[in-house]
PDB file of C-alpha atoms in Angstrom:
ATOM      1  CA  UNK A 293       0.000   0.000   0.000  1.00 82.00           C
ATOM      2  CA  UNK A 294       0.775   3.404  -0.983  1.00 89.00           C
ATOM      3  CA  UNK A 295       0.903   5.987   1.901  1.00 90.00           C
ATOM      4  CA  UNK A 296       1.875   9.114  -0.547  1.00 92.00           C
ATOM      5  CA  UNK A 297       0.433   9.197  -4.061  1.00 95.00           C
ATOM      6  CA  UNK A 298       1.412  12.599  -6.122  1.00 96.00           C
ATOM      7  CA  UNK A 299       0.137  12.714  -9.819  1.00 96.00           C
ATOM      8  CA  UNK A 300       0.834  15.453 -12.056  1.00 97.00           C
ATOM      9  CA  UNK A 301       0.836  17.964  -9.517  1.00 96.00           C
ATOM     10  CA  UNK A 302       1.274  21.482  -9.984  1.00 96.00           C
ATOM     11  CA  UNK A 303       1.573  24.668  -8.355  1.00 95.00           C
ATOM     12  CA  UNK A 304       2.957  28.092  -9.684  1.00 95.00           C
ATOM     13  CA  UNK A 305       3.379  31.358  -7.784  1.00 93.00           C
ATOM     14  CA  UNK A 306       4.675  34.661  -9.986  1.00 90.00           C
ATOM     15  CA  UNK A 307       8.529  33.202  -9.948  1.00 90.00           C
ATOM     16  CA  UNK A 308       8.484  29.876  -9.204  1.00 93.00           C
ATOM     17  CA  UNK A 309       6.928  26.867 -10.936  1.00 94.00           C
ATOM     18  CA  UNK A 310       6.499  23.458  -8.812  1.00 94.00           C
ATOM     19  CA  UNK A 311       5.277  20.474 -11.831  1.00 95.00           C
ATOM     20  CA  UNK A 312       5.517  16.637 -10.330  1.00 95.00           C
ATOM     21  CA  UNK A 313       4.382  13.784 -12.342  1.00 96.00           C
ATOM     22  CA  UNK A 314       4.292  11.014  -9.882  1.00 95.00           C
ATOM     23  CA  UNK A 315       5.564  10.016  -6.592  1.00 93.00           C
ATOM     24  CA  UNK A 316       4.966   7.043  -4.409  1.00 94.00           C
ATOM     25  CA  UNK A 317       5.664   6.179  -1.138  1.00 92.00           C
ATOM     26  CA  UNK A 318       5.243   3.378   0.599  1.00 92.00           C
ATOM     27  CA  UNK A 319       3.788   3.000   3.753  1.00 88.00           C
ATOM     28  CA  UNK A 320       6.530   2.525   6.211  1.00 87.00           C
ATOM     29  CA  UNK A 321       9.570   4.061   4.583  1.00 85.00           C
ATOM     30  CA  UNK A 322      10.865   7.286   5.781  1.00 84.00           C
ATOM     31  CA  UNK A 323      11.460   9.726   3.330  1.00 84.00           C
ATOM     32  CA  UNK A 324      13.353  12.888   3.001  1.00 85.00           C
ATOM     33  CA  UNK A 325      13.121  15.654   0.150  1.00 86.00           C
ATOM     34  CA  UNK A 326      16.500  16.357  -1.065  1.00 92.00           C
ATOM     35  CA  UNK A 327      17.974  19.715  -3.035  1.00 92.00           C
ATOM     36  CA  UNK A 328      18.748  22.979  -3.432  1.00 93.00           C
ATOM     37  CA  UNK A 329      16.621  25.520  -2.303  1.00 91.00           C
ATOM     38  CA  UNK A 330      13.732  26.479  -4.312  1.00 89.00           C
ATOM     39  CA  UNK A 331      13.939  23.317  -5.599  1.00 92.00           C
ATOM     40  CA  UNK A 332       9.984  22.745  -4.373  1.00 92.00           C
ATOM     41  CA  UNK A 333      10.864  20.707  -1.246  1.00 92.00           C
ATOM     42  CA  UNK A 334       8.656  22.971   1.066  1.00 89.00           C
ATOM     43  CA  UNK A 335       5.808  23.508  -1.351  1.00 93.00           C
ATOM     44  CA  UNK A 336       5.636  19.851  -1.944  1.00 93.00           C
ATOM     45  CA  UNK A 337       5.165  19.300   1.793  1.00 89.00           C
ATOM     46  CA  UNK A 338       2.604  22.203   2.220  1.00 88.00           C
ATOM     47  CA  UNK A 339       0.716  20.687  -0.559  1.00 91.00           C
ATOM     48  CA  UNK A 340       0.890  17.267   0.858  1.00 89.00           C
ATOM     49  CA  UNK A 341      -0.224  18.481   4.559  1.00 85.00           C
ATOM     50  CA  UNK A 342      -3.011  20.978   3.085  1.00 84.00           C
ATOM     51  CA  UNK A 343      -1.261  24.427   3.917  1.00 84.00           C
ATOM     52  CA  UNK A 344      -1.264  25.453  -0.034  1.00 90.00           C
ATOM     53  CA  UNK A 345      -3.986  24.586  -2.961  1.00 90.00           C
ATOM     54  CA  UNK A 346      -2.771  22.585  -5.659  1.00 93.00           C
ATOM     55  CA  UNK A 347      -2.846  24.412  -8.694  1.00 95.00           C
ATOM     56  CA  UNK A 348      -3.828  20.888 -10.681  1.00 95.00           C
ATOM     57  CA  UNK A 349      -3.195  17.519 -10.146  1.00 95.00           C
ATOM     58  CA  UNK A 350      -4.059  14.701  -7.274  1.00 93.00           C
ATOM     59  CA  UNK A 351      -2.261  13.703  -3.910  1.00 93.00           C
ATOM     60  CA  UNK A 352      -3.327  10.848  -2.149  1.00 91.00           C
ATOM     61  CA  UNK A 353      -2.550   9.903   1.466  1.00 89.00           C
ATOM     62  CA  UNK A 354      -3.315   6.236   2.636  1.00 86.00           C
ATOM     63  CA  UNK A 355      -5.618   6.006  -0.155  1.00 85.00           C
ATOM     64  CA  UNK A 356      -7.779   9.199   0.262  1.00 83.00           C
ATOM     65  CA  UNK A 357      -7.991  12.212  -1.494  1.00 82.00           C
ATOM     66  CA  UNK A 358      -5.797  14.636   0.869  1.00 75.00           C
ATOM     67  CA  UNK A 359      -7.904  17.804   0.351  1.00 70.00           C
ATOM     68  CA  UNK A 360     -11.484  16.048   1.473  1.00 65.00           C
ATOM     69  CA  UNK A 361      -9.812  14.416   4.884  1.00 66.00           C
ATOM     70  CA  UNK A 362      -7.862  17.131   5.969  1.00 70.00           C
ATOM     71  CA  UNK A 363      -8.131  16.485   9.599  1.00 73.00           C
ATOM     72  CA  UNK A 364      -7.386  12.748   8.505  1.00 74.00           C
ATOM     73  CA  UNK A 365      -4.239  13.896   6.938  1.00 75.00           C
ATOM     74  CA  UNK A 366      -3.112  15.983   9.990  1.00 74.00           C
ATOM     75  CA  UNK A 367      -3.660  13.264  12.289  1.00 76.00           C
ATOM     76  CA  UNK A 368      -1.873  10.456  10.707  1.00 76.00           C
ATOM     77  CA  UNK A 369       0.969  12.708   9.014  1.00 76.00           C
ATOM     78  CA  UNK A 370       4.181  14.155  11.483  1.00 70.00           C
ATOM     79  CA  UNK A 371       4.983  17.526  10.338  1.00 69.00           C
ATOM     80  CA  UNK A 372       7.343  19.704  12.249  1.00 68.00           C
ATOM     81  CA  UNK A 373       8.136  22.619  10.231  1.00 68.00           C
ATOM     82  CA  UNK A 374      10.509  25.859  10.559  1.00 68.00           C
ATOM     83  CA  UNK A 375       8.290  27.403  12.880  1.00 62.00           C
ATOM     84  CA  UNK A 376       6.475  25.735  15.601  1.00 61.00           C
ATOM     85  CA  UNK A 377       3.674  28.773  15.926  1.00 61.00           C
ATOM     86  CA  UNK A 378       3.766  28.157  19.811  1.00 62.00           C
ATOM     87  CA  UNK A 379       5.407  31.235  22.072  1.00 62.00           C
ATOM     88  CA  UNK A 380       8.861  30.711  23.272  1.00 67.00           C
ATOM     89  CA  UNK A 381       7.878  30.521  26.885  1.00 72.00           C
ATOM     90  CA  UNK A 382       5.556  27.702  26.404  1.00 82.00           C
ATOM     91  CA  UNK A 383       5.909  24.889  28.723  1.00 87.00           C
ATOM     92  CA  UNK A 384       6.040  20.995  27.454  1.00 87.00           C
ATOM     93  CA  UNK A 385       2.970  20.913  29.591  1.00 90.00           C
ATOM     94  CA  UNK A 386       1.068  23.667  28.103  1.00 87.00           C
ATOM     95  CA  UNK A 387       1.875  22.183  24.282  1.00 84.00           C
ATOM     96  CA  UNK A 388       0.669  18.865  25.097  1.00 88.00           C
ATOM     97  CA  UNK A 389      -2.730  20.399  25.973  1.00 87.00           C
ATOM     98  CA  UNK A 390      -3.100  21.837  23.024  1.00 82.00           C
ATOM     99  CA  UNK A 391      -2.053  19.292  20.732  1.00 82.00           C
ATOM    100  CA  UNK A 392      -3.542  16.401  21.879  1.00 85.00           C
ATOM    101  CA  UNK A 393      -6.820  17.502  21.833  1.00 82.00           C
ATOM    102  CA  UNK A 394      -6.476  17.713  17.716  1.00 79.00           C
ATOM    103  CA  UNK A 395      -6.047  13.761  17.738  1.00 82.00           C
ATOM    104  CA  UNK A 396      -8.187  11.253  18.217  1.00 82.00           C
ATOM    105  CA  UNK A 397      -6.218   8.759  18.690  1.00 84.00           C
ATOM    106  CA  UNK A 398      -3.901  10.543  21.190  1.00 88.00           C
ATOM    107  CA  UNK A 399      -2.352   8.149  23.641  1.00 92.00           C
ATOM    108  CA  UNK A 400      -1.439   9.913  27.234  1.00 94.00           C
ATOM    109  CA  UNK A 401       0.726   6.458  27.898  1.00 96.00           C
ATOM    110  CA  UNK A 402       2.916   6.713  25.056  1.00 94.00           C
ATOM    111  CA  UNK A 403       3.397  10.431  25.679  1.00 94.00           C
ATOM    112  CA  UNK A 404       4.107   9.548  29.555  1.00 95.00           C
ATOM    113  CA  UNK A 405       6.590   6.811  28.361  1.00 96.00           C
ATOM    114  CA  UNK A 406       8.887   9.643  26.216  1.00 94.00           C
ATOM    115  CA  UNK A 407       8.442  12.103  28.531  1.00 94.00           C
ATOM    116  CA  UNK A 408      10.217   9.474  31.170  1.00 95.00           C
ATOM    117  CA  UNK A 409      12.463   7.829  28.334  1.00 96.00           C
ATOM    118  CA  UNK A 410      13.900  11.249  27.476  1.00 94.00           C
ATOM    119  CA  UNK A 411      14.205  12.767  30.723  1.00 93.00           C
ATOM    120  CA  UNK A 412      12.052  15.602  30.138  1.00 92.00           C
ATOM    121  CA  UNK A 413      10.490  18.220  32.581  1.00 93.00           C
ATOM    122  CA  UNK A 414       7.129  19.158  31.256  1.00 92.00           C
ATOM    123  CA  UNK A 415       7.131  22.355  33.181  1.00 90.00           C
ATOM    124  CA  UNK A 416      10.211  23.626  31.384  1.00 85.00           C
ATOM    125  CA  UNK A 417       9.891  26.053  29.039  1.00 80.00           C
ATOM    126  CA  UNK A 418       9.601  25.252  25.655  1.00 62.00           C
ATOM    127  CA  UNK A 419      12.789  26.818  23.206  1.00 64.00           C
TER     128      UNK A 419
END
């Protein structure tokens, strides 16, 4: 099975043209996007997560069109990008909150379990 599907996908802004005929990726494989920059790697990834409009073309994420199961795609896909959007003097604790509420299928024991595995103080504040 398929976990990323990308078919002639394309976006354009005024100076920059992003055209992909197909990618696949497999469900469980890590995968990076490698190149120079402006190569497309971060418009690829909004595309894929919902944060920019293809222009034309069809991404698929475990099967489903990513663009009607949006909150599907958030839930199942990682995505840590450049800038995390919470305030620098956020505690571990007050993140958690926040996030966890946005998944369904949230599990407090597995958090617990890093949160002990890595040593970390949930009332520090977050960098």
């Amino acid at each position: 099975m398929s976990a990323i599907k990308i078919n002639n996908l394309s976006k354009r802004f005024d100076n920059f043209k992003l055209d992909i005929d197909n990618i696949e990726i497999k469900k469980g494989f890590i995968t990076g996007f490698i190149g120079p920059n402006g190569s497309g790697k971060t418009t690829t990834i909004k595309l894929i997560m919902g944060m920019l409009n293809e222009d034309s073309g069809s991404i698929e994420i475990f099967g489903k069109k990513h663009n009607l199961e949006e909150v599907y795609t958030k839930e199942i896909i990682g995505y840590v990008g450049d800038i995390s959007g919470y305030l620098k003097e956020s505690k571990i604790s007050t993140i958690k909150k926040y996030i966890s509420r946005f998944y369904n299928s949230w599990d407090e024991n597995l958090y617990k379990k890093y949160i002990n595995q890595f040593k970390l103080n949930e009332n520090k504040v977050y960098n």
